[in-house]
Short mmCIF file of C-alpha atoms in Angstrom, two decimals:
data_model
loop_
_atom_site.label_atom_id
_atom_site.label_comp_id
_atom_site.label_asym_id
_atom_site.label_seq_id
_atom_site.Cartn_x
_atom_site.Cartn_y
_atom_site.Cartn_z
CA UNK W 1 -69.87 7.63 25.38
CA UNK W 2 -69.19 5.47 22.15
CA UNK W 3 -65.91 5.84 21.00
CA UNK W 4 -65.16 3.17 18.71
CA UNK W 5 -67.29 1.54 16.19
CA UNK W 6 -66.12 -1.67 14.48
CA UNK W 7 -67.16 -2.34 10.95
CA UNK W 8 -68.85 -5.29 9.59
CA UNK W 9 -70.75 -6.24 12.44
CA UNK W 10 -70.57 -9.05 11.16
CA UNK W 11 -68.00 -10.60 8.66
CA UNK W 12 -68.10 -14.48 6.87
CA UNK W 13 -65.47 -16.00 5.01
CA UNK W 14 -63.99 -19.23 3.99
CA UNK W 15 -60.58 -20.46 5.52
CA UNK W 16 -57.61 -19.02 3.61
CA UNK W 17 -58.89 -15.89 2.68
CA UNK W 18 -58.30 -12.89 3.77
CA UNK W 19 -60.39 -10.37 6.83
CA UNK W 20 -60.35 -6.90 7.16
CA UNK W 21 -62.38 -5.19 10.00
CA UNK W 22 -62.95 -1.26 10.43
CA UNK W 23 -63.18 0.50 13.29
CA UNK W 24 -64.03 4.50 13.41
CA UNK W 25 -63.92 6.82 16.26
CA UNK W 26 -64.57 10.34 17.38
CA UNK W 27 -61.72 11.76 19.48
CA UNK W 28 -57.79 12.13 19.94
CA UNK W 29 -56.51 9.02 20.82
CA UNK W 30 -53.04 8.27 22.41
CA UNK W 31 -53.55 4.61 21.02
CA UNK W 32 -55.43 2.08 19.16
CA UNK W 33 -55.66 -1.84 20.05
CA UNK W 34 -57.34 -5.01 19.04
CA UNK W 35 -58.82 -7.61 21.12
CA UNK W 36 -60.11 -10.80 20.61
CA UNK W 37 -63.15 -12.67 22.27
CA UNK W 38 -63.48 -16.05 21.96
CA UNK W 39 -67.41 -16.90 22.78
CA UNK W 40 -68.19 -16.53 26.35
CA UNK W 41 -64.51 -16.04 27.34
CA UNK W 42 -62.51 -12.94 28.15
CA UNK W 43 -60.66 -11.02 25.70
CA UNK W 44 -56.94 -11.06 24.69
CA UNK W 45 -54.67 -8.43 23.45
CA UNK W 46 -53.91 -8.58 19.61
CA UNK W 47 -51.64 -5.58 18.54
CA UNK W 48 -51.37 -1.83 20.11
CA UNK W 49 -50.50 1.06 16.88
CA UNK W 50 -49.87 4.55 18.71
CA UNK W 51 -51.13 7.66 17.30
CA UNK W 52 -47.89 8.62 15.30
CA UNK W 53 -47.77 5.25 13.72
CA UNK W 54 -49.38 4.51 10.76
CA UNK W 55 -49.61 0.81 10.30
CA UNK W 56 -48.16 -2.14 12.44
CA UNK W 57 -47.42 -6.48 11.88
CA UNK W 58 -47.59 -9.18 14.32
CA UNK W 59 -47.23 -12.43 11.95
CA UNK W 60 -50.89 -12.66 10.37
CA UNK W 61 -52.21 -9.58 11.56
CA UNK W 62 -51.79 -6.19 9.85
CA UNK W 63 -52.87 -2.57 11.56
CA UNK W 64 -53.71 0.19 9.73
CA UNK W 65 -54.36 4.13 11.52
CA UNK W 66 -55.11 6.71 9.98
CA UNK W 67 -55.79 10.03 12.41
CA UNK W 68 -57.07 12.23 9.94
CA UNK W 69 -59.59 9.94 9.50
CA UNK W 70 -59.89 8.70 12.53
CA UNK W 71 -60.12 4.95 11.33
CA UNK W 72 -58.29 2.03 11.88
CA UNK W 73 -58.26 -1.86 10.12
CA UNK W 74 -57.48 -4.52 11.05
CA UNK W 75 -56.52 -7.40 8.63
CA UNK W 76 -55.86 -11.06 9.11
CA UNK W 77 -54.47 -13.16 6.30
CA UNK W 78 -54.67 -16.44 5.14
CA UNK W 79 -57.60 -16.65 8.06
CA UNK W 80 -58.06 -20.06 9.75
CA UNK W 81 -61.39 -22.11 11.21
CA UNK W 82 -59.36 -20.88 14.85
CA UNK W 83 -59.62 -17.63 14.09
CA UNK W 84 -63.36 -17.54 14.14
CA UNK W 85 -63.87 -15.04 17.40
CA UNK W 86 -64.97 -11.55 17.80
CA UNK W 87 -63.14 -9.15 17.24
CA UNK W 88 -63.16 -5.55 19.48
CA UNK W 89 -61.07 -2.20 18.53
CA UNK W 90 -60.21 0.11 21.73
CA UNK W 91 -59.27 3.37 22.09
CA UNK W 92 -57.15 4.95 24.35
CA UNK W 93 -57.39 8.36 25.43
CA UNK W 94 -56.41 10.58 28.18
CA UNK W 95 -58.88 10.70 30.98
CA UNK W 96 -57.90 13.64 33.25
CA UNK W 97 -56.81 11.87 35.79
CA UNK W 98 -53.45 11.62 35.06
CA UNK W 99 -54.02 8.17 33.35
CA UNK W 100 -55.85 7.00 30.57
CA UNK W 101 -59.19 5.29 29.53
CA UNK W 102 -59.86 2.79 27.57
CA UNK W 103 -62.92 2.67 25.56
CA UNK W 104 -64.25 -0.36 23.25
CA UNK W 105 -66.63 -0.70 20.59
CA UNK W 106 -69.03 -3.29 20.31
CA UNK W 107 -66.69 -6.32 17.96
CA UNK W 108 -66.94 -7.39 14.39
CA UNK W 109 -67.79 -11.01 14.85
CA UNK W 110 -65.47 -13.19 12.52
CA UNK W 111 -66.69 -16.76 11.38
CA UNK W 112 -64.15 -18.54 9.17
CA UNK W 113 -66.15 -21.60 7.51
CA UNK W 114 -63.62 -24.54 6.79
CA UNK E 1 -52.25 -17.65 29.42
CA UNK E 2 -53.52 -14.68 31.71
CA UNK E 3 -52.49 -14.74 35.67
CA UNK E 4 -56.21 -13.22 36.16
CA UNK E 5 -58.71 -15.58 37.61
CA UNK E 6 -62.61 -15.08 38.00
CA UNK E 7 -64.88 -16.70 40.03
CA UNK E 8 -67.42 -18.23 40.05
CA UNK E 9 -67.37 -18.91 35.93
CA UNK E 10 -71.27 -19.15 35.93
CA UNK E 11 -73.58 -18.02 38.84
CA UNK E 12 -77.19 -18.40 38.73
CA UNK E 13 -78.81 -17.16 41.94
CA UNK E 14 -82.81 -15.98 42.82
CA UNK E 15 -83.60 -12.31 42.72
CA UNK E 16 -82.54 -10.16 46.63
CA UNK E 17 -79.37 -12.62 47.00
CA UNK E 18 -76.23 -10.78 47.58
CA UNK E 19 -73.18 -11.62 45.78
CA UNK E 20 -69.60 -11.48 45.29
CA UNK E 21 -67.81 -12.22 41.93
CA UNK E 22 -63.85 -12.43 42.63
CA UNK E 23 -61.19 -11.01 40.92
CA UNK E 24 -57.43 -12.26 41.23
CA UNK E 25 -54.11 -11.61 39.62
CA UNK E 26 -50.69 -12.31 40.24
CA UNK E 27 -48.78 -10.08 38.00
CA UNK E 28 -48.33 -7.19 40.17
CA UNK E 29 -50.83 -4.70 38.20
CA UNK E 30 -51.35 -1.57 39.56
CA UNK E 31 -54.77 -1.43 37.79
CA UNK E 32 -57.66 -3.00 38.14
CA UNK E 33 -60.98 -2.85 36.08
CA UNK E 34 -64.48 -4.24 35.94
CA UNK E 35 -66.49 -4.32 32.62
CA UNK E 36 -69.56 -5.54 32.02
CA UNK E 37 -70.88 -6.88 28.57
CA UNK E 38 -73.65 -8.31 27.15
CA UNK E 39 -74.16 -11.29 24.44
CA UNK E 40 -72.81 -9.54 21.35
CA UNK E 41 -72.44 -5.83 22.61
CA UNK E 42 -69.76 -4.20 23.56
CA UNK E 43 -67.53 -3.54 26.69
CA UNK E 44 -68.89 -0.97 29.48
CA UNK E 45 -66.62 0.10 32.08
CA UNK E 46 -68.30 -0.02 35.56
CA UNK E 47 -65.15 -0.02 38.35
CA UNK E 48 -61.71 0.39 38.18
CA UNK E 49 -58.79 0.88 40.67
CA UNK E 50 -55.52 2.35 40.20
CA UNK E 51 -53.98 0.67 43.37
CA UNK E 52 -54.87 -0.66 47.56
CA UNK E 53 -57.30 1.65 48.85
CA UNK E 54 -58.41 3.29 45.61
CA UNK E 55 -61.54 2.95 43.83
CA UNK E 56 -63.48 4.92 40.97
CA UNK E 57 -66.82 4.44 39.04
CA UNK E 58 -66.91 3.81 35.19
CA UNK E 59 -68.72 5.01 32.68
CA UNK E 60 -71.90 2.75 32.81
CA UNK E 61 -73.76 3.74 36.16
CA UNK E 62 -73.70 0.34 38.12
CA UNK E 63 -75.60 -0.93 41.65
CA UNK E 64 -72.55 -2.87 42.55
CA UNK E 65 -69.22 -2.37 44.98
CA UNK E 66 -65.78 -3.13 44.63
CA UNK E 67 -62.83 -2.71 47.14
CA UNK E 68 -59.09 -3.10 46.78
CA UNK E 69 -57.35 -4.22 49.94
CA UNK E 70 -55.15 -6.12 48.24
CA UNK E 71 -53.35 -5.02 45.24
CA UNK E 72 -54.09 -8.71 43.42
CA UNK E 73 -57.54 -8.62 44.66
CA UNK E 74 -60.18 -6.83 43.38
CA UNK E 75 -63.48 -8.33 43.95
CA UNK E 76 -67.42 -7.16 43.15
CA UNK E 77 -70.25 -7.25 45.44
CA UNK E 78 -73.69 -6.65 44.38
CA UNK E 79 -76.23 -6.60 47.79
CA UNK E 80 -79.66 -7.71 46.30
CA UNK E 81 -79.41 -8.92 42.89
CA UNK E 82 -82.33 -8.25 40.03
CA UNK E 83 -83.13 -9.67 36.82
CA UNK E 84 -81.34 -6.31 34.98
CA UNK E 85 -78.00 -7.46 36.52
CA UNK E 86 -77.88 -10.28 34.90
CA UNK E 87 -74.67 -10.19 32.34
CA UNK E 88 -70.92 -11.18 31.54
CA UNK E 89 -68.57 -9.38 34.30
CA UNK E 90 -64.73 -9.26 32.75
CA UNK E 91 -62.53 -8.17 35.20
CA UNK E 92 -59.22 -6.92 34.00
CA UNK E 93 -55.72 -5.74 34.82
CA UNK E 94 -53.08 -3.78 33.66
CA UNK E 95 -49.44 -2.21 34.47
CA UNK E 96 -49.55 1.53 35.10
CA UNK E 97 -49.03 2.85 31.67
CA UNK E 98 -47.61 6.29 32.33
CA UNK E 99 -47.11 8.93 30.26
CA UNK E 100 -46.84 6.31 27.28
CA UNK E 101 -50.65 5.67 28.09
CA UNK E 102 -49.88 1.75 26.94
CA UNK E 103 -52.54 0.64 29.27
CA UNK E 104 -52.54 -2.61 27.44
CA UNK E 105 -55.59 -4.93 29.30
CA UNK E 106 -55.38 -8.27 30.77
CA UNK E 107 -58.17 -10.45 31.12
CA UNK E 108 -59.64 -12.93 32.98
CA UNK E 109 -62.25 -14.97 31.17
CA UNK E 110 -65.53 -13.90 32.83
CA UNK E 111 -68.52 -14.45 35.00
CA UNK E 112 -72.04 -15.06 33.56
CA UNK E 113 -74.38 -14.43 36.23
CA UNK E 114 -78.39 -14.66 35.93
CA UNK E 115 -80.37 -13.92 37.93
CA UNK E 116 -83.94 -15.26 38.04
#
């Protein structure tokens, strides 16, 4: 089932400024990550924010979570023409089997115009 | 860079054909996962394997096998490919994230197979 829906699908902007991508989903979550996809590649792991933290840096990027809400954003600052990619929020929840599941939604793609 | 290597990259192959896309990592991950995803939709789990001799379906009902005989190896076999099986297959890995749940995913970068 869905779990996480990213928000714009799609987002445009010109180098330098700043991106900030939603993602919403529908049940308790242990944790919250971001991925990135460069086209037709595999995706890499951005930042992780667990469920009692409410916002998280790794140099550009900025992580917001708010549980009430169940929403997360991500932000990138001062984007770059290299950080044109797509963009995929996950959520982690327990699965029953003694482990957990990760679930993804379906990206924001990200074009930064030089 | 990710210790998680896929191949082939690309496949193209005529509809009946069996194959085998291969999965390898040398980190030492317990888990192992198989996701399928196509152009500009998200990720659905089909496999995954929490260690040698263990294997589970995903979420996203799938004609394909895997095995794990080998705790780096962790390869997908599809006997008689059709036209709907042709996608992106990301194989993944990741350390056993206990009670943390960290379950933070490795990649490798893909194979596009199409079938005709």
């Amino acid at each position: 089932s869905q779990q996480g829906e990213e928000d714009p699908q799609a987002l445009s902007i010109q180098e330098g400024e700043n991106a900030t991508m939603n993602c919403s989903y529908k049940t308790s979550i242990n944790n919250l990550q971001w991925y990135r996809q460069n086209s037709g590649r595999g995706l890499v792991h951005l930042i992780l924010i667990r469920s009692n933290e409410r916002e998280k840096h790794s140099g550009r990027l900025r992580v917001t979570l708010d549980t009430s809400k169940k929403s997360s954003s991500l932000l990138i600052t001062a984007s770059r023409a290299a950080d044109t990619a797509s963009y995929f929020c996950a959520t982690a929840a327990f699965s029953g089997a003694g482990s957990y599941q990760l679930t993804f939604g379906k990206g924001t793609k990200l074009s930064v115009i030089p | 860079e990710a210790d998680i290597y896929q191949t082939p990259r690309y496949l193209v192959i005529g509809t009946g054909k069996k194959i085998t896309l291969e999965c390898s990592q040398t980190m030492g991950h317990d888990k192992m996962y198989w996701y399928q995803q196509d152009p500009g939709m998200e990720l659905h789990l089909i496999h995954y394997s929490y260690g040698v001799n263990s294997t589970e379906k995903g979420d996203l009902s799938s004609e394909s096998t895997v095995s794990r005989i080998r705790t780096e190896h962790f390869p997908l076999t599809l006997e008689s490919a059709r036209p709907s099986h042709t996608s992106q297959y990301l194989c993944a890995s990741s350390r056993g994230g206990g009670a943390s749940g960290a379950n933070v995913l490795t990649f490798g970068a893909g194979s596009r197979l199409t079938v005709l």
